[in-house]
Amino acid sequence: TDVQSQILTLLTLANGSSVVTETVFENRFRIVDDLLKMGANIRVEGISAFITGVKELKPSVVTAKDLRGGMSLLLATLSAKGTSKVLEPVHIDRGYESYIEKIKGLGGDVERKNS
């Protein structure tokens, strides 16, 4: 379940339909609302998320509510054409060292703004 958020995010852009079922932890689908704001096609029923891939995600303002979900949303925003914002990056900070520099090193257009 540790990579579930990342897999779920990836599946939003995959061809076809997929199902992700969570049997261990509650609240692992917390990123779904933000992915829906970005144009993802996801339906949650009980412990399963039904995902149909879309062509692209739209830029949006999303909120990092936890470590893995926050990084997943950051990666989702990188795939969107346009400017997005990730609120509460402190959740990402506590688990990923120098992630801004690493993403930039891979060609990602990301910056940290203090507010």
CSV table of N, CA and C in Angstrom, one decimal:
chain,number,residue,atom,x,y,z
A,1,THR,N,0.8,-1.2,0.0
A,1,THR,CA,0.0,0.0,0.0
A,1,THR,C,0.9,1.3,0.0
A,2,ASP,N,2.2,1.1,0.2
A,2,ASP,CA,3.0,2.3,0.3
A,2,ASP,C,3.1,3.1,-1.0
A,3,VAL,N,2.9,2.4,-2.2
A,3,VAL,CA,3.0,3.1,-3.5
A,3,VAL,C,1.6,3.2,-4.1
A,4,GLN,N,0.6,3.0,-3.3
A,4,GLN,CA,-0.7,3.1,-3.9
A,4,GLN,C,-1.1,4.4,-4.4
A,5,SER,N,-0.7,5.5,-3.7
A,5,SER,CA,-1.0,6.9,-4.2
A,5,SER,C,-0.3,7.1,-5.5
A,6,GLN,N,0.9,6.7,-5.6
A,6,GLN,CA,1.7,6.9,-6.9
A,6,GLN,C,1.1,6.1,-8.0
A,7,ILE,N,0.7,4.9,-7.8
A,7,ILE,CA,0.1,4.0,-8.8
A,7,ILE,C,-1.2,4.6,-9.2
A,8,LEU,N,-2.1,5.0,-8.3
A,8,LEU,CA,-3.4,5.6,-8.6
A,8,LEU,C,-3.2,6.8,-9.5
A,9,THR,N,-2.2,7.7,-9.1
A,9,THR,CA,-2.0,8.9,-9.9
A,9,THR,C,-1.5,8.5,-11.3
A,10,LEU,N,-0.7,7.5,-11.5
A,10,LEU,CA,-0.2,7.1,-12.8
A,10,LEU,C,-1.4,6.5,-13.6
A,11,LEU,N,-2.3,5.8,-13.0
A,11,LEU,CA,-3.4,5.2,-13.7
A,11,LEU,C,-4.4,6.2,-14.2
A,12,THR,N,-4.3,7.5,-13.6
A,12,THR,CA,-5.2,8.5,-14.2
A,12,THR,C,-4.9,8.9,-15.6
A,13,LEU,N,-3.7,8.6,-16.0
A,13,LEU,CA,-3.2,8.9,-17.4
A,13,LEU,C,-3.0,7.7,-18.2
A,14,ALA,N,-3.3,6.5,-17.7
A,14,ALA,CA,-3.1,5.3,-18.5
A,14,ALA,C,-4.3,5.0,-19.4
A,15,ASN,N,-4.0,4.3,-20.5
A,15,ASN,CA,-5.1,3.9,-21.4
A,15,ASN,C,-5.9,2.9,-20.7
A,16,GLY,N,-7.3,3.0,-20.9
A,16,GLY,CA,-8.2,2.0,-20.4
A,16,GLY,C,-8.6,2.3,-18.9
A,17,SER,N,-9.2,1.2,-18.3
A,17,SER,CA,-9.7,1.3,-17.0
A,17,SER,C,-9.0,0.4,-16.0
A,18,SER,N,-8.9,0.8,-14.8
A,18,SER,CA,-8.2,0.1,-13.7
A,18,SER,C,-9.0,0.1,-12.4
A,19,VAL,N,-8.7,-0.8,-11.5
A,19,VAL,CA,-9.3,-0.8,-10.2
A,19,VAL,C,-8.2,-1.0,-9.2
A,20,VAL,N,-8.2,-0.1,-8.2
A,20,VAL,CA,-7.3,-0.2,-7.0
A,20,VAL,C,-8.1,-0.5,-5.8
A,21,THR,N,-7.7,-1.5,-5.1
A,21,THR,CA,-8.5,-1.9,-3.9
A,21,THR,C,-7.6,-1.8,-2.7
A,22,GLU,N,-8.0,-1.1,-1.6
A,22,GLU,CA,-7.3,-0.9,-0.4
A,22,GLU,C,-7.9,-1.8,0.7
A,23,THR,N,-7.1,-2.7,1.2
A,23,THR,CA,-7.5,-3.6,2.3
A,23,THR,C,-6.8,-3.5,3.6
A,24,VAL,N,-5.8,-2.5,3.6
A,24,VAL,CA,-5.0,-2.4,4.8
A,24,VAL,C,-5.3,-1.1,5.6
A,25,PHE,N,-5.2,0.0,4.9
A,25,PHE,CA,-5.3,1.3,5.6
A,25,PHE,C,-6.5,2.1,5.1
A,26,GLU,N,-7.1,2.8,6.1
A,26,GLU,CA,-8.2,3.8,5.7
A,26,GLU,C,-7.5,5.0,5.2
A,27,ASN,N,-8.3,5.8,4.5
A,27,ASN,CA,-7.8,7.1,4.0
A,27,ASN,C,-6.7,7.1,2.9
A,28,ARG,N,-6.5,6.0,2.3
A,28,ARG,CA,-5.4,5.9,1.2
A,28,ARG,C,-6.0,6.6,-0.1
A,29,PHE,N,-7.2,6.9,-0.1
A,29,PHE,CA,-7.8,7.5,-1.3
A,29,PHE,C,-8.0,9.0,-1.1
A,30,ARG,N,-7.3,9.6,-0.2
A,30,ARG,CA,-7.4,11.0,0.2
A,30,ARG,C,-7.0,11.9,-1.0
A,31,ILE,N,-6.2,11.4,-1.9
A,31,ILE,CA,-5.8,12.3,-3.0
A,31,ILE,C,-6.9,12.4,-4.1
A,32,VAL,N,-7.9,11.5,-4.1
A,32,VAL,CA,-8.8,11.4,-5.2
A,32,VAL,C,-9.5,12.8,-5.4
A,33,ASP,N,-10.0,13.5,-4.4
A,33,ASP,CA,-10.6,14.8,-4.6
A,33,ASP,C,-9.8,15.7,-5.4
A,34,ASP,N,-8.5,15.8,-5.0
A,34,ASP,CA,-7.6,16.7,-5.8
A,34,ASP,C,-7.4,16.2,-7.2
A,35,LEU,N,-7.2,14.9,-7.4
A,35,LEU,CA,-7.1,14.4,-8.8
A,35,LEU,C,-8.3,14.7,-9.6
A,36,LEU,N,-9.5,14.6,-9.0
A,36,LEU,CA,-10.8,14.9,-9.7
A,36,LEU,C,-10.7,16.4,-10.1
A,37,LYS,N,-10.2,17.3,-9.2
A,37,LYS,CA,-10.1,18.7,-9.6
A,37,LYS,C,-9.2,18.9,-10.8
A,38,MET,N,-8.3,18.0,-11.0
A,38,MET,CA,-7.4,18.1,-12.1
A,38,MET,C,-7.9,17.4,-13.4
A,39,GLY,N,-9.1,16.9,-13.3
A,39,GLY,CA,-9.8,16.3,-14.5
A,39,GLY,C,-9.7,14.8,-14.5
A,40,ALA,N,-9.2,14.1,-13.5
A,40,ALA,CA,-9.1,12.7,-13.5
A,40,ALA,C,-10.5,12.1,-13.5
A,41,ASN,N,-10.6,10.8,-13.9
A,41,ASN,CA,-11.9,10.1,-14.0
A,41,ASN,C,-11.8,9.0,-13.0
A,42,ILE,N,-12.2,9.2,-11.7
A,42,ILE,CA,-12.1,8.2,-10.7
A,42,ILE,C,-13.4,8.2,-9.9
A,43,ARG,N,-13.8,6.9,-9.6
A,43,ARG,CA,-15.0,6.7,-8.8
A,43,ARG,C,-14.6,5.8,-7.6
A,44,VAL,N,-14.9,6.2,-6.4
A,44,VAL,CA,-14.6,5.4,-5.2
A,44,VAL,C,-15.9,4.8,-4.7
A,45,GLU,N,-15.8,3.5,-4.6
A,45,GLU,CA,-16.9,2.7,-4.0
A,45,GLU,C,-16.3,1.8,-2.9
A,46,GLY,N,-16.6,2.1,-1.6
A,46,GLY,CA,-16.1,1.3,-0.5
A,46,GLY,C,-14.6,1.4,-0.5
A,47,ILE,N,-14.0,0.2,-0.6
A,47,ILE,CA,-12.5,0.0,-0.5
A,47,ILE,C,-11.9,0.0,-1.9
A,48,SER,N,-12.6,0.3,-3.0
A,48,SER,CA,-12.0,0.3,-4.3
A,48,SER,C,-12.2,1.6,-5.0
A,49,ALA,N,-11.2,1.9,-5.8
A,49,ALA,CA,-11.2,3.1,-6.7
A,49,ALA,C,-11.2,2.6,-8.1
A,50,PHE,N,-12.2,3.1,-8.9
A,50,PHE,CA,-12.3,2.7,-10.3
A,50,PHE,C,-11.8,3.9,-11.2
A,51,ILE,N,-10.7,3.7,-11.9
A,51,ILE,CA,-10.1,4.7,-12.6
A,51,ILE,C,-10.2,4.5,-14.1
A,52,THR,N,-10.5,5.5,-14.9
A,52,THR,CA,-10.5,5.5,-16.3
A,52,THR,C,-9.5,6.5,-16.7
A,53,GLY,N,-8.5,6.2,-17.5
A,53,GLY,CA,-7.4,7.1,-17.8
A,53,GLY,C,-8.0,8.2,-18.7
A,54,VAL,N,-7.4,9.4,-18.5
A,54,VAL,CA,-7.7,10.6,-19.3
A,54,VAL,C,-6.5,11.0,-20.1
A,55,LYS,N,-6.7,11.8,-21.1
A,55,LYS,CA,-5.6,12.2,-22.0
A,55,LYS,C,-4.6,13.1,-21.3
A,56,GLU,N,-5.1,14.0,-20.4
A,56,GLU,CA,-4.2,14.9,-19.7
A,56,GLU,C,-4.9,15.4,-18.4
A,57,LEU,N,-4.1,15.8,-17.4
A,57,LEU,CA,-4.6,16.4,-16.2
A,57,LEU,C,-4.5,17.9,-16.4
A,58,LYS,N,-5.4,18.6,-15.7
A,58,LYS,CA,-5.4,20.1,-15.8
A,58,LYS,C,-4.7,20.7,-14.6
A,59,PRO,N,-4.1,21.9,-14.8
A,59,PRO,CA,-3.4,22.5,-13.6
A,59,PRO,C,-4.5,22.9,-12.6
A,60,SER,N,-4.0,22.8,-11.3
A,60,SER,CA,-5.0,23.1,-10.2
A,60,SER,C,-4.2,23.4,-9.0
A,61,VAL,N,-4.9,23.8,-8.0
A,61,VAL,CA,-4.4,24.0,-6.6
A,61,VAL,C,-4.8,22.8,-5.8
A,62,VAL,N,-3.8,22.0,-5.3
A,62,VAL,CA,-4.0,20.8,-4.6
A,62,VAL,C,-3.4,20.9,-3.2
A,63,THR,N,-3.8,20.0,-2.3
A,63,THR,CA,-3.3,20.0,-1.0
A,63,THR,C,-2.6,18.7,-0.6
A,64,ALA,N,-1.4,18.8,-0.2
A,64,ALA,CA,-0.6,17.6,0.3
A,64,ALA,C,-1.2,17.3,1.7
A,65,LYS,N,-1.9,16.2,1.9
A,65,LYS,CA,-2.5,15.8,3.2
A,65,LYS,C,-1.6,14.8,3.9
A,66,ASP,N,-0.7,14.2,3.2
A,66,ASP,CA,0.2,13.2,3.8
A,66,ASP,C,1.4,13.1,2.9
A,67,LEU,N,2.4,12.3,3.4
A,67,LEU,CA,3.7,12.2,2.7
A,67,LEU,C,3.5,11.6,1.3
A,68,ARG,N,3.0,10.4,1.1
A,68,ARG,CA,3.0,9.8,-0.2
A,68,ARG,C,2.0,10.4,-1.1
A,69,GLY,N,0.8,10.7,-0.6
A,69,GLY,CA,-0.2,11.4,-1.4
A,69,GLY,C,0.3,12.8,-1.9
A,70,GLY,N,1.0,13.5,-1.0
A,70,GLY,CA,1.5,14.8,-1.4
A,70,GLY,C,2.5,14.7,-2.5
A,71,MET,N,3.4,13.7,-2.5
A,71,MET,CA,4.4,13.6,-3.6
A,71,MET,C,3.6,13.1,-4.8
A,72,SER,N,2.6,12.3,-4.7
A,72,SER,CA,1.9,11.9,-5.9
A,72,SER,C,1.2,13.0,-6.5
A,73,LEU,N,0.6,13.9,-5.7
A,73,LEU,CA,0.0,15.1,-6.3
A,73,LEU,C,1.0,16.1,-6.9
A,74,LEU,N,2.2,16.2,-6.3
A,74,LEU,CA,3.2,17.0,-6.9
A,74,LEU,C,3.6,16.4,-8.3
A,75,LEU,N,3.7,15.1,-8.4
A,75,LEU,CA,4.0,14.5,-9.7
A,75,LEU,C,2.9,14.7,-10.7
A,76,ALA,N,1.6,14.6,-10.2
A,76,ALA,CA,0.5,14.9,-11.1
A,76,ALA,C,0.5,16.3,-11.6
A,77,THR,N,0.8,17.3,-10.8
A,77,THR,CA,0.9,18.6,-11.2
A,77,THR,C,2.0,18.8,-12.3
A,78,LEU,N,3.1,18.1,-12.2
A,78,LEU,CA,4.1,18.2,-13.2
A,78,LEU,C,3.7,17.7,-14.5
A,79,SER,N,2.7,16.8,-14.6
A,79,SER,CA,2.2,16.3,-15.8
A,79,SER,C,1.2,17.3,-16.5
A,80,ALA,N,0.6,18.2,-15.7
A,80,ALA,CA,-0.4,19.1,-16.2
A,80,ALA,C,0.3,20.3,-16.9
A,81,LYS,N,-0.3,20.7,-18.1
A,81,LYS,CA,0.3,21.9,-18.8
A,81,LYS,C,-0.3,23.1,-18.1
A,82,GLY,N,0.6,24.0,-17.6
A,82,GLY,CA,0.2,25.2,-17.0
A,82,GLY,C,0.7,25.2,-15.5
A,83,THR,N,0.3,26.2,-14.8
A,83,THR,CA,0.8,26.4,-13.4
A,83,THR,C,-0.1,25.8,-12.4
A,84,SER,N,0.4,25.0,-11.6
A,84,SER,CA,-0.3,24.4,-10.4
A,84,SER,C,0.4,24.8,-9.1
A,85,LYS,N,-0.3,24.5,-8.0
A,85,LYS,CA,0.2,24.9,-6.7
A,85,LYS,C,-0.1,23.7,-5.8
A,86,VAL,N,0.9,23.3,-5.0
A,86,VAL,CA,0.7,22.3,-4.0
A,86,VAL,C,0.8,23.0,-2.6
A,87,LEU,N,-0.3,23.0,-1.9
A,87,LEU,CA,-0.4,23.5,-0.6
A,87,LEU,C,0.1,22.5,0.5
A,88,GLU,N,0.6,23.0,1.6
A,88,GLU,CA,1.0,22.2,2.7
A,88,GLU,C,2.2,21.2,2.3
A,89,PRO,N,3.2,21.7,1.6
A,89,PRO,CA,4.3,20.8,1.2
A,89,PRO,C,5.1,20.3,2.4
A,90,VAL,N,4.8,20.8,3.6
A,90,VAL,CA,5.5,20.3,4.8
A,90,VAL,C,5.4,18.7,4.9
A,91,HIS,N,4.3,18.2,4.4
A,91,HIS,CA,4.1,16.7,4.5
A,91,HIS,C,5.1,16.0,3.5
A,92,ILE,N,5.4,16.7,2.4
A,92,ILE,CA,6.3,16.1,1.4
A,92,ILE,C,7.7,16.3,2.0
A,93,ASP,N,8.0,17.4,2.6
A,93,ASP,CA,9.3,17.7,3.1
A,93,ASP,C,9.8,16.7,4.1
A,94,ARG,N,8.9,16.2,4.9
A,94,ARG,CA,9.4,15.3,6.0
A,94,ARG,C,9.8,13.9,5.5
A,95,GLY,N,9.6,13.6,4.2
A,95,GLY,CA,9.9,12.3,3.8
A,95,GLY,C,10.8,12.2,2.6
A,96,TYR,N,11.0,13.4,1.9
A,96,TYR,CA,11.8,13.4,0.7
A,96,TYR,C,12.9,14.5,0.8
A,97,GLU,N,14.1,14.1,0.8
A,97,GLU,CA,15.3,15.0,0.9
A,97,GLU,C,15.6,15.6,-0.4
A,98,SER,N,15.7,16.9,-0.5
A,98,SER,CA,16.2,17.7,-1.7
A,98,SER,C,15.3,17.3,-2.9
A,99,TYR,N,14.0,17.1,-2.7
A,99,TYR,CA,13.2,16.6,-3.8
A,99,TYR,C,13.0,17.7,-4.9
A,100,ILE,N,13.0,19.0,-4.5
A,100,ILE,CA,12.9,20.1,-5.5
A,100,ILE,C,14.1,20.0,-6.5
A,101,GLU,N,15.3,19.9,-5.9
A,101,GLU,CA,16.5,19.9,-6.7
A,101,GLU,C,16.5,18.6,-7.6
A,102,LYS,N,16.1,17.5,-7.0
A,102,LYS,CA,16.1,16.2,-7.8
A,102,LYS,C,15.1,16.3,-9.0
A,103,ILE,N,13.9,16.9,-8.7
A,103,ILE,CA,12.9,17.0,-9.8
A,103,ILE,C,13.4,18.0,-10.9
A,104,LYS,N,14.0,19.1,-10.4
A,104,LYS,CA,14.6,20.0,-11.4
A,104,LYS,C,15.7,19.3,-12.2
A,105,GLY,N,16.5,18.5,-11.6
A,105,GLY,CA,17.6,17.7,-12.2
A,105,GLY,C,17.1,16.8,-13.3
A,106,LEU,N,15.8,16.4,-13.2
A,106,LEU,CA,15.2,15.5,-14.1
A,106,LEU,C,14.4,16.3,-15.2
A,107,GLY,N,14.5,17.6,-15.1
A,107,GLY,CA,13.8,18.5,-16.1
A,107,GLY,C,12.5,19.0,-15.7
A,108,GLY,N,12.1,18.8,-14.5
A,108,GLY,CA,10.8,19.3,-14.0
A,108,GLY,C,10.9,20.7,-13.7
A,109,ASP,N,9.8,21.4,-14.0
A,109,ASP,CA,9.7,22.9,-13.7
A,109,ASP,C,9.0,23.1,-12.4
A,110,VAL,N,9.7,23.2,-11.3
A,110,VAL,CA,9.1,23.3,-10.0
A,110,VAL,C,9.9,24.3,-9.2
A,111,GLU,N,9.2,25.0,-8.3
A,111,GLU,CA,9.9,25.9,-7.4
A,111,GLU,C,9.2,26.0,-6.1
A,112,ARG,N,9.9,26.3,-5.1
A,112,ARG,CA,9.3,26.5,-3.7
A,112,ARG,C,9.1,27.9,-3.4
A,113,LYS,N,7.9,28.3,-3.1
A,113,LYS,CA,7.6,29.7,-2.7
A,113,LYS,C,7.1,29.7,-1.3
A,114,ASN,N,7.7,30.5,-0.5
A,114,ASN,CA,7.3,30.7,0.9
A,114,ASN,C,6.2,31.7,1.0
A,115,SER,N,5.1,31.4,1.7
A,115,SER,CA,4.1,32.3,1.8
A,115,SER,C,3.7,32.6,3.3
